[in-house]
CSV table of C-alpha atoms (C1' of nucleotides) in Angstrom, one decimal:
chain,number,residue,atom,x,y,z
A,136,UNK,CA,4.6,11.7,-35.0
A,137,UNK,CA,5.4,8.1,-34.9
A,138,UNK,CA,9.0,8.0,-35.7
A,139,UNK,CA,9.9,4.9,-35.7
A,140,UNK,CA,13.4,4.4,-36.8
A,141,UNK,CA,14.5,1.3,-35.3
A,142,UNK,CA,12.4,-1.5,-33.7
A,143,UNK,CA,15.4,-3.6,-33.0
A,144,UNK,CA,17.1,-5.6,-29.9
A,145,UNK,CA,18.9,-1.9,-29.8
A,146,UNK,CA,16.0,0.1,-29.5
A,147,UNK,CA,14.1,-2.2,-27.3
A,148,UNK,CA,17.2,-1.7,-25.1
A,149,UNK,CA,17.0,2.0,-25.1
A,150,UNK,CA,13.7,2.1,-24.1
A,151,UNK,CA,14.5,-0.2,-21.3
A,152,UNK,CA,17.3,2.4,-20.4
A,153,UNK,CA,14.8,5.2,-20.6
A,154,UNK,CA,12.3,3.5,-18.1
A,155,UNK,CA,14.7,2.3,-15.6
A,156,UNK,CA,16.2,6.0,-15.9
A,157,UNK,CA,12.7,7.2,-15.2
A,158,UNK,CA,12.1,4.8,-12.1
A,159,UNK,CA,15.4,5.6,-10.4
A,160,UNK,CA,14.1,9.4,-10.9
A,161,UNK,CA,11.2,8.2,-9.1
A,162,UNK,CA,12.3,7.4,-6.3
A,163,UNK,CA,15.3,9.8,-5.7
A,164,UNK,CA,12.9,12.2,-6.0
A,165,UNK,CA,10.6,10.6,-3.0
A,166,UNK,CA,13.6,10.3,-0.9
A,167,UNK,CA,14.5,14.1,-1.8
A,168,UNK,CA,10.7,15.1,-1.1
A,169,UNK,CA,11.0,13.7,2.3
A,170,UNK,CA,14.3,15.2,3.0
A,171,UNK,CA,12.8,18.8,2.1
A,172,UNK,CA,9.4,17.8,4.5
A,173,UNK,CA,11.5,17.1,7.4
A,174,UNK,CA,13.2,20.9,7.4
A,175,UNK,CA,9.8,22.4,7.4
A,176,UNK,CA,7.8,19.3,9.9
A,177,UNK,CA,5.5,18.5,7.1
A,178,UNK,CA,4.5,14.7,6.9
A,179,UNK,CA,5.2,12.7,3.3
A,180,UNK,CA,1.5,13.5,2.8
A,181,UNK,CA,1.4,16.8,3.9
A,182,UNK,CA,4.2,18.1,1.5
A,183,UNK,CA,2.1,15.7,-1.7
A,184,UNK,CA,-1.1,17.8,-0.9
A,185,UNK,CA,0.8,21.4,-0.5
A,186,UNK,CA,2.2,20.7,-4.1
A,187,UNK,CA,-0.9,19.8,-5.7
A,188,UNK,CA,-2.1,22.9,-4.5
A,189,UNK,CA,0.8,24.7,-5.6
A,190,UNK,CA,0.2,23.8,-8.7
A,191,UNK,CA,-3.4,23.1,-9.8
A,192,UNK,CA,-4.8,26.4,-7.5
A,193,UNK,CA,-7.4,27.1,-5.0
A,194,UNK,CA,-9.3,23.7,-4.0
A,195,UNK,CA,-12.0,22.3,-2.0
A,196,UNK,CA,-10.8,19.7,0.7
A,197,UNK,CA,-12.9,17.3,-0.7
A,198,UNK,CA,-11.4,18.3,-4.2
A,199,UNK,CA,-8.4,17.8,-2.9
A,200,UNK,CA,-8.6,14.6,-1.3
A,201,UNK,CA,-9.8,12.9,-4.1
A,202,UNK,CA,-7.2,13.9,-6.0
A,203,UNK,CA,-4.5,13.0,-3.9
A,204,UNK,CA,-6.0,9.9,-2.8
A,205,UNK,CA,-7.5,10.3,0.7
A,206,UNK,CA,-10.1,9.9,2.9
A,207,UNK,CA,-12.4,13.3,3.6
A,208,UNK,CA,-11.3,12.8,7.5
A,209,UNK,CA,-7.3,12.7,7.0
A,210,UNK,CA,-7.4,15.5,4.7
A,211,UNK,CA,-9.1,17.4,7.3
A,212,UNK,CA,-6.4,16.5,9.8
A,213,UNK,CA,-3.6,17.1,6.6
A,214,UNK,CA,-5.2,20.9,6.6
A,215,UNK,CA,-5.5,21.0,10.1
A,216,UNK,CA,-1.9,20.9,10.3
A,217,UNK,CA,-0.6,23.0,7.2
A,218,UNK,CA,-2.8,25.5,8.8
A,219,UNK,CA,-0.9,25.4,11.9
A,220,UNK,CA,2.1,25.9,10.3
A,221,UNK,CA,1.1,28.7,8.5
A,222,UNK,CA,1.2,26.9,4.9
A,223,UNK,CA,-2.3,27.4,4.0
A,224,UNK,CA,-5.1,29.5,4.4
A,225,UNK,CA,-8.7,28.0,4.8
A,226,UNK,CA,-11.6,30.5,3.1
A,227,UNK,CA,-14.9,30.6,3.2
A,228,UNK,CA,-15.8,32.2,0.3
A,229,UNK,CA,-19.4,34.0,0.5
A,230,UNK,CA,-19.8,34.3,-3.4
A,231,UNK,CA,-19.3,30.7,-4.0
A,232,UNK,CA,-22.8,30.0,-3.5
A,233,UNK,CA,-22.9,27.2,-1.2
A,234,UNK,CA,-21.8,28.1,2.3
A,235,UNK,CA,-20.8,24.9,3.0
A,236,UNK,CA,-17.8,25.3,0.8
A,237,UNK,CA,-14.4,25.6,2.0
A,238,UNK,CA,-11.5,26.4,-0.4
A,239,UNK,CA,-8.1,25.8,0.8
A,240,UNK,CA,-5.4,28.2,-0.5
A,241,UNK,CA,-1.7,28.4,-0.5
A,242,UNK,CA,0.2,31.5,1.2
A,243,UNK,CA,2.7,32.4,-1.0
A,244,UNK,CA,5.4,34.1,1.8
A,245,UNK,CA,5.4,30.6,3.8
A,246,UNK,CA,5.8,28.5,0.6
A,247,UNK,CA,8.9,30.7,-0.5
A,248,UNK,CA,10.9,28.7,2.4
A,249,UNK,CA,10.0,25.3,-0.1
A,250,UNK,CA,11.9,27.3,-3.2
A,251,UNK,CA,14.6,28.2,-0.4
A,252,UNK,CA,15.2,24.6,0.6
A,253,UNK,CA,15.1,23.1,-3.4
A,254,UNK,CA,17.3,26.0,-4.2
A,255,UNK,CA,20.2,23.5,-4.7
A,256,UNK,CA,18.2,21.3,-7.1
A,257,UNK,CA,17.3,23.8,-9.3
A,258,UNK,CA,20.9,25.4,-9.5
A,259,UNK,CA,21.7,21.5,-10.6
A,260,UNK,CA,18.8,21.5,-13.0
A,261,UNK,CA,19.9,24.9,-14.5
A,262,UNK,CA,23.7,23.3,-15.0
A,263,UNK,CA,22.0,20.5,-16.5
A,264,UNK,CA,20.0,22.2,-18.9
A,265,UNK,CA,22.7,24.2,-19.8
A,266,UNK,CA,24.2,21.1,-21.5
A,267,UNK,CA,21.5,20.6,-24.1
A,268,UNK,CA,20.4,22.4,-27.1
A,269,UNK,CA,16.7,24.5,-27.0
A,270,UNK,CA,15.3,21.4,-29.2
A,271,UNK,CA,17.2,19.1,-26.9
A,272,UNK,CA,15.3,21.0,-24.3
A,273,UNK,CA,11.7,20.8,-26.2
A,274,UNK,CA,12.3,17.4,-26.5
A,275,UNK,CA,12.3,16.8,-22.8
A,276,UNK,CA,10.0,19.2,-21.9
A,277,UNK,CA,7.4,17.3,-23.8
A,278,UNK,CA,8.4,13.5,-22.6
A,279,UNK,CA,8.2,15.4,-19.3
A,280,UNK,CA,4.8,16.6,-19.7
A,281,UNK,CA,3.5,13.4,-21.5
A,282,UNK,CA,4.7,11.0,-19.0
A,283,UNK,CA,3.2,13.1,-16.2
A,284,UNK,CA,0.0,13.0,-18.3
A,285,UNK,CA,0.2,9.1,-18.1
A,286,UNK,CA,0.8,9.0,-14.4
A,287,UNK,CA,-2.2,10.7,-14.3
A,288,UNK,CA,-4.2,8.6,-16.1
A,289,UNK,CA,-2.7,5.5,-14.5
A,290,UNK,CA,-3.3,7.3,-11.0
A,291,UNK,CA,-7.1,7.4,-11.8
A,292,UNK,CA,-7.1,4.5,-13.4
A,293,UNK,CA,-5.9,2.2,-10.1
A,294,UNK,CA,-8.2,5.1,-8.1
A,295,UNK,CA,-11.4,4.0,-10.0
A,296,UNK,CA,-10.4,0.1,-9.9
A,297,UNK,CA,-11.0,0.7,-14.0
A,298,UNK,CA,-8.1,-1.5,-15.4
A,299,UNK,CA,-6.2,0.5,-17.6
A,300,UNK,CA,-7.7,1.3,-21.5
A,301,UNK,CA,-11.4,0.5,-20.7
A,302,UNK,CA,-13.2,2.8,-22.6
A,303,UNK,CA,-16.0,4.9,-20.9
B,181,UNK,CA,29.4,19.2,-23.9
B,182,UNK,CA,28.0,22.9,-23.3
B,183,UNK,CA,26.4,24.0,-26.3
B,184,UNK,CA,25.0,26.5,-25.5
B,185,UNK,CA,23.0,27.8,-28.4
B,186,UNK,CA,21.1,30.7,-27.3
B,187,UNK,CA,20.9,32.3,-24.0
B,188,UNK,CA,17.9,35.3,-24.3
B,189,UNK,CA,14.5,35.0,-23.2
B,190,UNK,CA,13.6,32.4,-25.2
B,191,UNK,CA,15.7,30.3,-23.7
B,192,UNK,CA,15.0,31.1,-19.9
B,193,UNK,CA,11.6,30.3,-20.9
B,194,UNK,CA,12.3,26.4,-22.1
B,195,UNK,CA,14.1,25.7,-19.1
B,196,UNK,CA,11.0,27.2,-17.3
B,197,UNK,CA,8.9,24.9,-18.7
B,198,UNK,CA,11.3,22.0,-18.5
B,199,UNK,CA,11.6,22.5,-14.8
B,200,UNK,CA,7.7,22.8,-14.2
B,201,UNK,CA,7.1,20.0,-16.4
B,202,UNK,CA,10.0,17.8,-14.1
B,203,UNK,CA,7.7,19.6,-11.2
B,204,UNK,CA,4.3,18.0,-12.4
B,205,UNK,CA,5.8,14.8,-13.1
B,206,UNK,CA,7.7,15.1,-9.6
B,207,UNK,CA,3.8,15.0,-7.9
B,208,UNK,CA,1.8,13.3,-10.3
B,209,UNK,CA,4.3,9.9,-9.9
B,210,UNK,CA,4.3,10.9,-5.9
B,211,UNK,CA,0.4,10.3,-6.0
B,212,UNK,CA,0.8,6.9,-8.1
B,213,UNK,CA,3.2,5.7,-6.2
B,214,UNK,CA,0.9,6.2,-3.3
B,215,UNK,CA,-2.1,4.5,-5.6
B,216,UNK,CA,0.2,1.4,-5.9
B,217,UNK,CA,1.0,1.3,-2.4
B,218,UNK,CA,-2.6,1.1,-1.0
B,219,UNK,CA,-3.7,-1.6,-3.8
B,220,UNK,CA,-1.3,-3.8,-1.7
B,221,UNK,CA,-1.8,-2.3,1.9
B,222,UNK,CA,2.1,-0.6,1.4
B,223,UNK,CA,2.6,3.2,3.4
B,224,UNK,CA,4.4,5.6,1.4
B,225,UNK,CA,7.7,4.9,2.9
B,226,UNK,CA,7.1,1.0,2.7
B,227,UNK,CA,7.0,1.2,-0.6
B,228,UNK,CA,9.9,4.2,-1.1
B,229,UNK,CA,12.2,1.2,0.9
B,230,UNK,CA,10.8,-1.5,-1.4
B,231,UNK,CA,12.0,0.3,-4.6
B,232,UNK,CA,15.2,1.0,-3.1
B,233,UNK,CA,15.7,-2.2,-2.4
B,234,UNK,CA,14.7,-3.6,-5.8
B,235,UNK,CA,17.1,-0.7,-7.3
B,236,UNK,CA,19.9,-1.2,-5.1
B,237,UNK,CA,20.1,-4.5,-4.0
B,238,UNK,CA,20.2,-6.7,-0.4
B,239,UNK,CA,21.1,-4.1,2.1
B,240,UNK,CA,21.3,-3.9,5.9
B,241,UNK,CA,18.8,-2.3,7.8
B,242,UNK,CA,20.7,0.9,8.8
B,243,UNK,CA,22.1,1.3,5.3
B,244,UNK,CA,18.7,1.5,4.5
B,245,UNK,CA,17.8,3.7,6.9
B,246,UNK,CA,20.3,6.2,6.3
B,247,UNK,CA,19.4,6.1,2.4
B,248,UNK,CA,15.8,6.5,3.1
B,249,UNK,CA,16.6,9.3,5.8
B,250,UNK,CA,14.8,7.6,8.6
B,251,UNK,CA,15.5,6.5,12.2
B,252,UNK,CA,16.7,3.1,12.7
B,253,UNK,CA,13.8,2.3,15.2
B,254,UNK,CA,11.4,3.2,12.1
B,255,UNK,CA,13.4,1.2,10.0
B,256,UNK,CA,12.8,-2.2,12.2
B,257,UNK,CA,8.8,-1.3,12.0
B,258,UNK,CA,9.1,-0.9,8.2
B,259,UNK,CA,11.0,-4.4,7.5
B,260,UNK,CA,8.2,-6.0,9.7
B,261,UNK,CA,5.4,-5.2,7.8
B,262,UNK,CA,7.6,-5.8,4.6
B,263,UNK,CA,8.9,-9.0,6.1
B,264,UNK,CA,4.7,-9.5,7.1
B,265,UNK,CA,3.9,-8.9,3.9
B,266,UNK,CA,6.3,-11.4,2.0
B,267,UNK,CA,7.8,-8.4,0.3
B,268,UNK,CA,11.2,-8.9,1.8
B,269,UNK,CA,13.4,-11.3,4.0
B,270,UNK,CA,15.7,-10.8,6.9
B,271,UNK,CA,18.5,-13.2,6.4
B,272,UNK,CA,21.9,-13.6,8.7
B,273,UNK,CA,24.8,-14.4,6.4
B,274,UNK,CA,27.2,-16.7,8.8
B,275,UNK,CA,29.5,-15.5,6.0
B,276,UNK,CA,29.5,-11.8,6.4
B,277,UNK,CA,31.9,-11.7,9.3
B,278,UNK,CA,29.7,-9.6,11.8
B,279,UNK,CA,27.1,-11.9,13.4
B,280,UNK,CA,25.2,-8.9,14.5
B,281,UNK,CA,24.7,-8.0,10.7
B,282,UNK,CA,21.4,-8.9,9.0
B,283,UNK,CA,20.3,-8.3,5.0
B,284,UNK,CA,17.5,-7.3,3.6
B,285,UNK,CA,16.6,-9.3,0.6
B,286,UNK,CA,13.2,-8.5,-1.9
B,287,UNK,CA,11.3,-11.5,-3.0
B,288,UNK,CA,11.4,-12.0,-6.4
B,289,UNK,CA,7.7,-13.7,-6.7
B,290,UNK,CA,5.6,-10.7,-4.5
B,291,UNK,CA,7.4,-8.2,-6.1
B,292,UNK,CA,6.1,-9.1,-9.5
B,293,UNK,CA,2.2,-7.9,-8.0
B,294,UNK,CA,3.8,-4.2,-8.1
B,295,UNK,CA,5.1,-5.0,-12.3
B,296,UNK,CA,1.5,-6.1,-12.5
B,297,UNK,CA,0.1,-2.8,-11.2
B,298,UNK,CA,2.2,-1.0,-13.1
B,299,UNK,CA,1.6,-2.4,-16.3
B,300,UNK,CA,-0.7,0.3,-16.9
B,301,UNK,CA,1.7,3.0,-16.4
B,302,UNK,CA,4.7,0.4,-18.4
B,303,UNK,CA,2.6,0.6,-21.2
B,304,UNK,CA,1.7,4.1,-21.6
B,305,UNK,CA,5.4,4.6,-21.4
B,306,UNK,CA,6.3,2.5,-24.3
B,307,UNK,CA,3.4,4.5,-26.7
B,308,UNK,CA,5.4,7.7,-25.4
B,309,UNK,CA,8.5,6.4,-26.0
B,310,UNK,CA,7.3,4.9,-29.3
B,311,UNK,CA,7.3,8.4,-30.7
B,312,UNK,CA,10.7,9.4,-30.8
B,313,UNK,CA,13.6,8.6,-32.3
B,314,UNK,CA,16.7,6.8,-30.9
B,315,UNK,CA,18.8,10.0,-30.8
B,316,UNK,CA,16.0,11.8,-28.7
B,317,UNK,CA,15.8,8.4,-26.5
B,318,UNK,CA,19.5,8.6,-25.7
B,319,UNK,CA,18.7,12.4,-25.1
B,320,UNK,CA,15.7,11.3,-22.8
B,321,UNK,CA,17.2,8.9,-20.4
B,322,UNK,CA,21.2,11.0,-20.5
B,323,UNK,CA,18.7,14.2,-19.1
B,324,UNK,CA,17.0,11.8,-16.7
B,325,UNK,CA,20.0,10.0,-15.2
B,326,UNK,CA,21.2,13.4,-14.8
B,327,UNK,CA,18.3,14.5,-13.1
B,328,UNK,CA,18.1,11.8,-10.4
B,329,UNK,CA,22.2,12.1,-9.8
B,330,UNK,CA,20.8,15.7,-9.2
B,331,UNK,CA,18.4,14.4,-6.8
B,332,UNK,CA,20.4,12.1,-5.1
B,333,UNK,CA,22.8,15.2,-4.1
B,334,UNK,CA,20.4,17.9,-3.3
B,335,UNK,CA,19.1,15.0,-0.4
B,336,UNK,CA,22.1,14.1,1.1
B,337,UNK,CA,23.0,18.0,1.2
B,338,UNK,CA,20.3,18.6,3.2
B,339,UNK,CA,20.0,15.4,4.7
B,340,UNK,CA,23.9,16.3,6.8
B,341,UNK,CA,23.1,20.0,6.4
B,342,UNK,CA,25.7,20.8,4.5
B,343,UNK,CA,24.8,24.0,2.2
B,344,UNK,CA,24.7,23.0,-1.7
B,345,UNK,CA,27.9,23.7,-3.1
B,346,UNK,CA,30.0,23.7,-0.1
B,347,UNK,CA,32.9,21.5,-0.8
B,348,UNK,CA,34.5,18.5,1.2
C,197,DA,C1',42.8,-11.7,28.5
C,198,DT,C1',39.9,-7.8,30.2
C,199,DC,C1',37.6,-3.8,29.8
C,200,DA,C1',35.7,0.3,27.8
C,201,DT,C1',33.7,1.8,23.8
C,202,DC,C1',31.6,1.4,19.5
C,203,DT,C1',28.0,-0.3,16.2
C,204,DA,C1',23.8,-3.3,14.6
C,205,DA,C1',19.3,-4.5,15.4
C,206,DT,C1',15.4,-4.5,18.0
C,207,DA,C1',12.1,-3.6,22.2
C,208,DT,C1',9.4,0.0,24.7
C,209,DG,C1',6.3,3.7,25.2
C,210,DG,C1',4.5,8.4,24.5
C,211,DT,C1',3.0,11.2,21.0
C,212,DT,C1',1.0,11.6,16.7
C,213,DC,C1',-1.5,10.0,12.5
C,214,DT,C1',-5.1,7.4,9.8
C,215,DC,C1',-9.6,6.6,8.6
C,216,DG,C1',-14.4,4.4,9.5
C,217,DT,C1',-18.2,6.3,11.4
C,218,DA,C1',-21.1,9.9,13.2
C,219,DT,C1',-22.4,14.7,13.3
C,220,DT,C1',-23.5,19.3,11.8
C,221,DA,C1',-24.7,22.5,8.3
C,222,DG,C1',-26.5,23.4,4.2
C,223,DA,C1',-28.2,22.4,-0.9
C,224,DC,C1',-31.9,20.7,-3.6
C,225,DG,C1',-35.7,18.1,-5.7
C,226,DA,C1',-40.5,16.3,-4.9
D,234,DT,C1',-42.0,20.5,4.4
D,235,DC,C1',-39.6,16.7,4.1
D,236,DG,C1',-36.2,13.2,2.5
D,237,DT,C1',-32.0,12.8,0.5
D,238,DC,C1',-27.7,14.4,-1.0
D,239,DT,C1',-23.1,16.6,-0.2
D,240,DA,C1',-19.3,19.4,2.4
D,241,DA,C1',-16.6,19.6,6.3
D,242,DT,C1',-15.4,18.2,10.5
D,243,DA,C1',-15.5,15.6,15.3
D,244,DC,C1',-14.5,11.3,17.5
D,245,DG,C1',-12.1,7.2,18.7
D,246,DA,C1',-9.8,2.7,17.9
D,247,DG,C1',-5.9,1.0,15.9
D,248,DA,C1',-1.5,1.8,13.9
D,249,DA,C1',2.8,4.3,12.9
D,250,DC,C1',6.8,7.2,14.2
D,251,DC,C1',10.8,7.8,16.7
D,252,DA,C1',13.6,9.0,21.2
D,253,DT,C1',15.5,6.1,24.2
D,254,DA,C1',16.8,1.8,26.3
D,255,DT,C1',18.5,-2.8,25.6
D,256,DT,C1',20.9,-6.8,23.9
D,257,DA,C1',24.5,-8.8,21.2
D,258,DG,C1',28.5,-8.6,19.2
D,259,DA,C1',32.9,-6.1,17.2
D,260,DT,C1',37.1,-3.5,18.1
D,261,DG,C1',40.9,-1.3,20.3
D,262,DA,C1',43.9,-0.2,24.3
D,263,DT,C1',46.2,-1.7,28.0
DNA sequence: ATCATCTAATATGGTTCTCGTATTAGACGA
DNA sequence: TCGTCTAATACGAGAACCATATTAGATGAT
């Protein structure tokens, strides 16, 4: 890659757009994430948790915890309460190995009210994408995917108190 | 706009992916924001207000409150530790008329510890950004701005419970 | 002017959440 | 067999959330 067409005031500007774009995104995004906890009772950190495991599968609590940032003992209270409500299931697995294990897993027929509730955002999203063309679209996807792939990296990096591109 | 181009399987498929990919990044920047936040002893919804603050300038504290979707009463315990913090300042305008009216104002000089933590993250988004061209840029943040005006409707629809779509 | 009513911001207190520490159960190497 | 490690959870002190009450001030009707 490396298309670099410009490297002007212009382009320096439109990058500047395309940041600030992504930051407003951010946080309206939050605030919508919240809104959509509320309806179903599920704390900021509760909702976080349910879509990493929506998303990245089965997990161990300790798994999760350290992915999303938390202490062993809130996570167990974080479970303790999507099990209440019936968002989660809690397995002990016997073939795993180790019977201390504990993998935590999503029920698909409670998590169908989270679609229910985002059903307006994704009608938006499918008007919006309607206004682009498929490489428009591929375009997007893969800033999309990239700049997720950064957050990641920044996550861990501010998790690990490594600053960011140390090596190793 | 509406150029549509194709409309079969393929297509379905790309806006699959962009809407998973807009799913990742929704989480993965939900966990970093909440890696930022901790550095600097900030809850999740301290640091939601802080942004929307920066973003949208000196505001009262129930404006805020109904932006963020939280009760007033919450709203006082967030501007203290904010206020606490040195993140923000409660000022009473004699000029604004209403003498019971106060405004939330960020500090400029705290607020440059969350650029700083962010750098990491700033960075990686200029190497992405660096590999596209100006056309896909403007592509980039248009699909973005989109996105969050998206957002920002989907929350208040469910925030006064009015159904998606449902007009006036 | 006076009073009822409205809103802004905050105080209060009961319930809930967070997380450091301790505990229990089990894995694993020496 | 023992010491050490990890997984998960229990416990409790401190903090947060928010329904409600309170104080101060705006606004409108009479």
């Amino acid at each position: 890659m490396r298309s670099v067409e410009s490297s002007g005031r212009a382009r320096r500007r439109l990058v500047t757009l395309v940041k600030e774009a992504l930051r407003d995104l951010n946080i309206q995004l939050s605030l919508l994430n919240r809104q959509v906890g509320a309806r179903v009772e599920l704390r900021d950190v509760d909702f976080d948790c349910l879509e990493v495991l929506n998303r990245h599968g089965p997990l161990s609590p300790t798994a999760l915890a350290r992915r999303a940032g938390l202490h062993p003992a809130t996570m167990t209270g974080v479970l303790d309460r999507l099990q209440r409500g019936g968002w989660v299931a809690r397995e002990r697995s016997p073939e795993s190995g180790d019977r201390r294990a504990v993998t935590v897993r999503v029920l698909r027929e409670r998590n169908a009210e989270l679609f229910r509730l985002l059903s307006g955002m994704n009608t938006a999203m499918d008007g919006i994408c309607a206004d682009y063309t498929d490489e428009q679209l591929a375009v997007v996807a893969d800033f999309l995917n990239r700049t997720a792939q950064a957050g990641t990296q920044a996550t861990t990096d501010l998790a690990t108190g490594r600053s960011p591109g140390t090596p190793g």
